[in-house]
mmCIF file of C-alpha atoms and ligand atoms in Angstrom:
data_model
loop_
_atom_site.group_PDB
_atom_site.id
_atom_site.type_symbol
_atom_site.label_atom_id
_atom_site.label_comp_id
_atom_site.label_asym_id
_atom_site.label_seq_id
_atom_site.Cartn_x
_atom_site.Cartn_y
_atom_site.Cartn_z
ATOM 1 C CA MET A 262 24.081 28.370 95.988
ATOM 2 C CA LEU A 263 21.541 31.042 96.747
ATOM 3 C CA ILE A 264 18.134 31.302 95.085
ATOM 4 C CA ALA A 265 15.917 34.319 95.759
ATOM 5 C CA GLY A 266 12.374 34.824 94.466
ATOM 6 C CA ASN A 267 11.338 38.413 93.796
ATOM 7 C CA TRP A 268 7.544 38.428 93.854
ATOM 8 C CA LYS A 269 7.323 42.080 92.752
ATOM 9 C CA MET A 270 3.778 43.419 93.415
ATOM 10 C CA TYR A 271 2.110 39.987 93.423
ATOM 11 C CA LYS A 272 0.600 37.870 96.240
ATOM 12 C CA GLY A 273 -1.269 39.456 99.141
ATOM 13 C CA PRO A 274 -1.296 37.874 102.615
ATOM 14 C CA ASP A 275 -3.802 35.088 101.820
ATOM 15 C CA GLU A 276 -1.973 33.908 98.728
ATOM 16 C CA THR A 277 1.336 34.246 100.570
ATOM 17 C CA ARG A 278 0.261 31.876 103.341
ATOM 18 C CA GLU A 279 -0.910 29.302 100.823
ATOM 19 C CA PHE A 280 2.264 29.617 98.733
ATOM 20 C CA CYS A 281 4.580 29.356 101.753
ATOM 21 C CA ALA A 282 2.783 26.270 103.072
ATOM 22 C CA ARG A 283 3.263 24.525 99.717
ATOM 23 C CA LEU A 284 6.860 25.711 99.268
ATOM 24 C CA ARG A 285 7.786 24.604 102.774
ATOM 25 C CA ALA A 286 6.515 21.102 102.086
ATOM 26 C CA ARG A 287 8.012 20.973 98.589
ATOM 27 C CA LEU A 288 11.550 22.002 99.642
ATOM 28 C CA HIS A 289 11.680 20.050 102.898
ATOM 29 C CA GLY A 290 15.089 18.329 103.214
ATOM 30 C CA LEU A 291 16.662 20.023 100.165
ATOM 31 C CA ASP A 292 20.394 20.568 100.786
ATOM 32 C CA GLY A 293 23.046 22.702 99.142
ATOM 33 C CA VAL A 294 20.921 25.764 98.477
ATOM 34 C CA ASP A 295 19.787 28.758 100.536
ATOM 35 C CA VAL A 296 16.316 29.881 99.523
ATOM 36 C CA ILE A 297 14.821 33.354 99.992
ATOM 37 C CA VAL A 298 11.401 34.726 99.123
ATOM 38 C CA CYS A 299 10.788 38.478 98.711
ATOM 39 C CA PRO A 300 7.067 39.187 99.098
ATOM 40 C CA PRO A 301 5.523 42.679 98.907
ATOM 41 C CA PHE A 302 5.500 44.628 102.205
ATOM 42 C CA PRO A 303 1.895 43.780 103.241
ATOM 43 C CA SER A 304 2.670 40.054 102.979
ATOM 44 C CA LEU A 305 5.958 40.021 104.900
ATOM 45 C CA HIS A 306 4.399 39.320 108.288
ATOM 46 C CA ASP A 307 2.582 36.228 107.008
ATOM 47 C CA ALA A 308 5.635 34.945 105.138
ATOM 48 C CA VAL A 309 7.822 35.340 108.240
ATOM 49 C CA GLY A 310 5.237 33.464 110.332
ATOM 50 C CA MET A 311 4.772 30.647 107.826
ATOM 51 C CA LEU A 312 8.510 30.075 107.320
ATOM 52 C CA ALA A 313 9.667 30.691 110.900
ATOM 53 C CA THR A 314 10.545 27.077 111.634
ATOM 54 C CA THR A 315 12.283 26.452 108.303
ATOM 55 C CA GLU A 316 15.609 27.345 106.677
ATOM 56 C CA LEU A 317 13.780 29.534 104.153
ATOM 57 C CA ALA A 318 14.411 33.260 104.574
ATOM 58 C CA VAL A 319 12.172 36.244 103.918
ATOM 59 C CA PHE A 320 13.516 39.476 102.420
ATOM 60 C CA ALA A 321 11.773 42.774 101.623
ATOM 61 C CA GLN A 322 11.963 44.299 98.138
ATOM 62 C CA ASN A 323 13.285 47.670 99.313
ATOM 63 C CA ALA A 324 14.196 49.551 102.482
ATOM 64 C CA HIS A 325 14.829 53.163 103.469
ATOM 65 C CA TRP A 326 18.170 54.118 105.033
ATOM 66 C CA ALA A 327 16.958 55.745 108.260
ATOM 67 C CA LYS A 328 15.928 54.071 111.486
ATOM 68 C CA GLU A 329 12.880 56.348 111.712
ATOM 69 C CA GLY A 330 11.881 59.821 110.612
ATOM 70 C CA PRO A 331 9.569 62.008 108.509
ATOM 71 C CA TYR A 332 9.653 59.788 105.404
ATOM 72 C CA THR A 333 6.012 59.177 104.527
ATOM 73 C CA GLY A 334 5.512 55.946 102.638
ATOM 74 C CA GLU A 335 8.999 54.584 103.273
ATOM 75 C CA VAL A 336 9.901 51.492 105.308
ATOM 76 C CA SER A 337 12.655 51.442 107.930
ATOM 77 C CA PRO A 338 15.189 48.590 107.763
ATOM 78 C CA TRP A 339 15.171 48.535 111.581
ATOM 79 C CA MET A 340 11.429 47.886 111.578
ATOM 80 C CA LEU A 341 11.894 45.111 109.015
ATOM 81 C CA LYS A 342 14.515 43.557 111.265
ATOM 82 C CA GLU A 343 12.164 43.831 114.257
ATOM 83 C CA MET A 344 9.457 41.872 112.415
ATOM 84 C CA GLY A 345 11.818 38.999 111.585
ATOM 85 C CA VAL A 346 12.654 39.923 107.993
ATOM 86 C CA GLY A 347 16.167 38.721 107.147
ATOM 87 C CA GLY A 348 17.200 41.162 104.447
ATOM 88 C CA ALA A 349 16.215 43.364 101.527
ATOM 89 C CA LEU A 350 16.638 43.637 97.796
ATOM 90 C CA ILE A 351 18.015 47.055 96.994
ATOM 91 C CA ALA A 352 18.051 48.969 93.698
ATOM 92 C CA HIS A 353 16.163 46.485 91.558
ATOM 93 C CA SER A 354 16.127 47.847 88.009
ATOM 94 C CA GLU A 355 12.388 48.563 88.328
ATOM 95 C CA ARG A 356 13.236 50.837 91.278
ATOM 96 C CA ARG A 357 15.945 52.487 89.172
ATOM 97 C CA SER A 358 13.875 52.944 86.003
ATOM 98 C CA LEU A 359 10.412 53.650 87.460
ATOM 99 C CA PHE A 360 11.005 55.195 90.886
ATOM 100 C CA GLY A 361 14.113 57.322 90.531
ATOM 101 C CA GLU A 362 16.583 55.098 92.380
ATOM 102 C CA THR A 363 20.133 56.288 91.718
ATOM 103 C CA ASP A 364 23.551 54.871 92.558
ATOM 104 C CA GLU A 365 23.664 57.394 95.426
ATOM 105 C CA SER A 366 20.269 56.563 96.939
ATOM 106 C CA ALA A 367 20.968 52.848 96.462
ATOM 107 C CA ALA A 368 24.216 53.223 98.399
ATOM 108 C CA LEU A 369 22.369 54.942 101.265
ATOM 109 C CA ARG A 370 19.776 52.167 101.396
ATOM 110 C CA ILE A 371 22.436 49.452 101.369
ATOM 111 C CA GLU A 372 24.312 51.158 104.198
ATOM 112 C CA GLY A 373 21.119 51.591 106.233
ATOM 113 C CA ALA A 374 20.024 47.996 105.766
ATOM 114 C CA LEU A 375 23.444 46.603 106.711
ATOM 115 C CA ASP A 376 23.592 48.901 109.763
ATOM 116 C CA ALA A 377 20.207 47.561 110.848
ATOM 117 C CA GLY A 378 21.614 44.025 110.719
ATOM 118 C CA LEU A 379 19.822 42.946 107.543
ATOM 119 C CA HIS A 380 21.310 41.027 104.630
ATOM 120 C CA VAL A 381 21.266 42.827 101.287
ATOM 121 C CA ILE A 382 20.965 41.715 97.688
ATOM 122 C CA ALA A 383 22.025 44.766 95.676
ATOM 123 C CA CYS A 384 21.009 44.756 92.014
ATOM 124 C CA VAL A 385 23.122 45.999 89.113
ATOM 125 C CA GLY A 386 22.864 45.629 85.349
ATOM 126 C CA GLU A 387 22.994 47.432 82.043
ATOM 127 C CA THR A 388 20.124 48.394 79.733
ATOM 128 C CA GLU A 389 19.926 47.059 76.199
ATOM 129 C CA HIS A 390 20.996 50.438 74.861
ATOM 130 C CA GLU A 391 24.050 50.408 77.123
ATOM 131 C CA ARG A 392 25.008 46.873 76.059
ATOM 132 C CA ASP A 393 24.596 47.743 72.375
ATOM 133 C CA ALA A 394 26.808 50.792 72.913
ATOM 134 C CA GLY A 395 29.521 48.575 74.424
ATOM 135 C CA GLU A 396 29.069 50.190 77.849
ATOM 136 C CA THR A 397 28.223 47.107 79.921
ATOM 137 C CA GLU A 398 31.498 47.016 81.805
ATOM 138 C CA THR A 399 31.536 50.757 82.475
ATOM 139 C CA VAL A 400 27.963 50.795 83.767
ATOM 140 C CA VAL A 401 28.290 47.731 85.978
ATOM 141 C CA HIS A 402 31.657 48.925 87.261
ATOM 142 C CA ARG A 403 30.122 52.309 88.203
ATOM 143 C CA GLN A 404 27.188 50.643 89.987
ATOM 144 C CA VAL A 405 29.469 48.270 91.895
ATOM 145 C CA GLU A 406 31.828 51.090 92.881
ATOM 146 C CA ALA A 407 28.904 53.025 94.384
ATOM 147 C CA ILE A 408 28.009 49.973 96.451
ATOM 148 C CA SER A 409 31.550 49.234 97.543
ATOM 149 C CA THR A 410 32.051 52.733 98.970
ATOM 150 C CA VAL A 411 29.467 52.112 101.712
ATOM 151 C CA VAL A 412 30.141 48.502 102.639
ATOM 152 C CA GLU A 413 32.517 47.941 105.505
ATOM 153 C CA GLU A 414 34.655 44.819 105.554
ATOM 154 C CA GLU A 415 32.796 43.378 108.543
ATOM 155 C CA ASN A 416 29.459 43.656 106.676
ATOM 156 C CA LEU A 417 30.620 41.982 103.457
ATOM 157 C CA GLU A 418 29.314 38.609 104.615
ATOM 158 C CA ARG A 419 25.768 40.013 104.599
ATOM 159 C CA LEU A 420 25.980 41.354 101.031
ATOM 160 C CA ALA A 421 25.272 39.677 97.707
ATOM 161 C CA ILE A 422 25.084 41.316 94.281
ATOM 162 C CA ALA A 423 22.510 40.359 91.677
ATOM 163 C CA TYR A 424 23.630 40.944 88.100
ATOM 164 C CA GLU A 425 20.410 41.533 86.218
ATOM 165 C CA PRO A 426 20.784 42.792 82.647
ATOM 166 C CA VAL A 427 17.726 45.024 82.278
ATOM 167 C CA TRP A 428 16.995 43.662 78.792
ATOM 168 C CA ALA A 429 16.621 40.163 80.250
ATOM 169 C CA ILE A 430 14.161 40.992 83.044
ATOM 170 C CA GLY A 431 10.681 39.689 82.312
ATOM 171 C CA THR A 432 11.451 39.470 78.583
ATOM 172 C CA GLY A 433 12.114 35.766 78.144
ATOM 173 C CA ARG A 434 15.627 36.647 76.922
ATOM 174 C CA THR A 435 18.512 35.551 79.111
ATOM 175 C CA ALA A 436 22.142 36.504 79.038
ATOM 176 C CA SER A 437 24.162 33.620 77.629
ATOM 177 C CA PRO A 438 26.084 31.711 80.296
ATOM 178 C CA GLU A 439 29.274 33.295 78.876
ATOM 179 C CA GLN A 440 27.855 36.840 79.053
ATOM 180 C CA ALA A 441 26.778 36.267 82.653
ATOM 181 C CA GLU A 442 30.115 34.712 83.559
ATOM 182 C CA ASP A 443 32.076 37.689 82.140
ATOM 183 C CA VAL A 444 30.133 40.253 84.148
ATOM 184 C CA HIS A 445 30.164 38.147 87.303
ATOM 185 C CA GLU A 446 33.932 37.914 87.049
ATOM 186 C CA LEU A 447 34.145 41.683 86.722
ATOM 187 C CA ILE A 448 31.951 42.198 89.812
ATOM 188 C CA LYS A 449 33.918 39.685 91.868
ATOM 189 C CA SER A 450 37.182 41.350 90.945
ATOM 190 C CA ARG A 451 35.920 44.400 92.855
ATOM 191 C CA LEU A 452 33.844 42.852 95.663
ATOM 192 C CA ARG A 453 34.353 39.432 97.244
ATOM 193 C CA VAL A 454 30.676 38.561 97.611
ATOM 194 C CA PRO A 455 28.309 36.014 96.070
ATOM 195 C CA VAL A 456 26.967 37.153 92.693
ATOM 196 C CA LEU A 457 23.534 35.980 91.554
ATOM 197 C CA TYR A 458 22.295 36.101 87.979
ATOM 198 C CA GLY A 459 18.799 37.430 87.273
ATOM 199 C CA GLY A 460 16.802 37.788 84.069
ATOM 200 C CA SER A 461 14.257 35.266 82.781
ATOM 201 C CA VAL A 462 15.697 32.320 84.715
ATOM 202 C CA LYS A 463 13.397 29.308 84.383
ATOM 203 C CA PRO A 464 13.628 25.603 85.242
ATOM 204 C CA GLU A 465 14.731 24.938 81.626
ATOM 205 C CA ASN A 466 17.759 27.262 81.642
ATOM 206 C CA ALA A 467 18.684 27.342 85.346
ATOM 207 C CA GLU A 468 21.149 24.463 85.358
ATOM 208 C CA GLU A 469 23.298 25.834 82.528
ATOM 209 C CA LEU A 470 23.477 29.341 84.021
ATOM 210 C CA LEU A 471 24.158 28.036 87.521
ATOM 211 C CA SER A 472 26.956 25.789 86.319
ATOM 212 C CA GLN A 473 29.185 28.774 85.481
ATOM 213 C CA PRO A 474 32.091 29.080 87.933
ATOM 214 C CA ASN A 475 31.288 32.649 89.017
ATOM 215 C CA VAL A 476 27.502 32.277 89.170
ATOM 216 C CA ASP A 477 26.651 31.727 92.839
ATOM 217 C CA GLY A 478 22.898 31.622 92.507
ATOM 218 C CA ALA A 479 19.963 33.372 90.886
ATOM 219 C CA LEU A 480 17.353 36.050 91.474
ATOM 220 C CA ILE A 481 14.076 34.900 89.972
ATOM 221 C CA GLY A 482 11.095 37.103 89.091
ATOM 222 C CA GLY A 483 8.248 35.573 87.076
ATOM 223 C CA ALA A 484 9.197 31.941 87.656
ATOM 224 C CA SER A 485 9.248 32.449 91.440
ATOM 225 C CA LEU A 486 5.500 33.058 91.514
ATOM 226 C CA ASP A 487 4.707 29.424 90.853
ATOM 227 C CA VAL A 488 5.667 26.888 93.537
ATOM 228 C CA GLU A 489 6.543 24.151 91.057
ATOM 229 C CA SER A 490 8.805 26.229 88.821
ATOM 230 C CA PHE A 491 10.485 27.969 91.773
ATOM 231 C CA ALA A 492 11.083 24.620 93.497
ATOM 232 C CA ALA A 493 12.485 23.145 90.263
ATOM 233 C CA ILE A 494 15.017 25.999 90.082
ATOM 234 C CA CYS A 495 15.956 25.442 93.744
ATOM 235 C CA GLU A 496 16.479 21.754 92.969
ATOM 236 C CA ALA A 497 18.665 22.610 89.966
ATOM 237 C CA ALA A 498 20.725 24.863 92.266
ATOM 238 C CA SER A 499 21.140 22.124 94.838
ATOM 239 C CA ARG A 500 22.625 19.886 92.091
ATOM 240 C CA SER A 501 25.016 22.583 90.785
HETATM 241 C C1 PEP B 748 13.533 40.167 88.559
HETATM 242 O O1 PEP B 748 12.497 40.808 88.628
HETATM 243 O O2 PEP B 748 14.449 40.355 89.394
HETATM 244 C C2 PEP B 748 13.675 39.172 87.493
HETATM 245 C C3 PEP B 748 14.842 38.590 87.318
HETATM 246 O O3 PEP B 748 12.559 38.919 86.747
HETATM 247 P P1 PEP B 748 12.349 37.726 85.680
HETATM 248 O O4 PEP B 748 12.912 36.471 86.280
HETATM 249 O O5 PEP B 748 10.864 37.660 85.481
HETATM 250 O O6 PEP B 748 13.081 38.119 84.450
#
């Protein structure tokens, strides 16, 4: 099981140090689950330092595809690797809907991050409008195809997909375990990688979602900002 916490644009360096110290103590000795935190860029250095002697990993929330170059405001995956960051989220739906991320630019970022030696959690998922129109499978299939074109066999072990229905992110609505299971099965039929579910996962619903055969973990937004609720989800994962 894999549990990743996407902090979005919350927690600067001070808060990050405090959070990591508490999380480290809280999860000490927990087996059966790999845990990742994804702080904002300015807090990565502190998170890496605080978690260096633990099994907890630190991922960025985005990465550019190039090693270096005239890309003002972007962050090189090679530089992330150099600072001890283990991987990156790519193409979160907020990047797609608010910052113009496309299947094509997402594919470039995934390729760049894998080339740099990072792990990648690539996000896919349909909007509410797309689900209502019966297009879930088509949309997710298209997004997964774009990813699969750039991932070489030898890099597959550093890739995970997060299925995050856009209508479930930050809304308090979750996909039913059956809805998640159906889409996870579809994704796994195309790519043999772990598939995480994301969208309003909380301690109260984690166990049921994580018990589905094709749900290999979860990507957590809001509930990852609180040590107790994030740790409770990690504990649920370790039991699943
Ligand atoms: C996310 O941002 O990836 C997410 C799943 O958010 P939330 O858990 O708040 O729905």
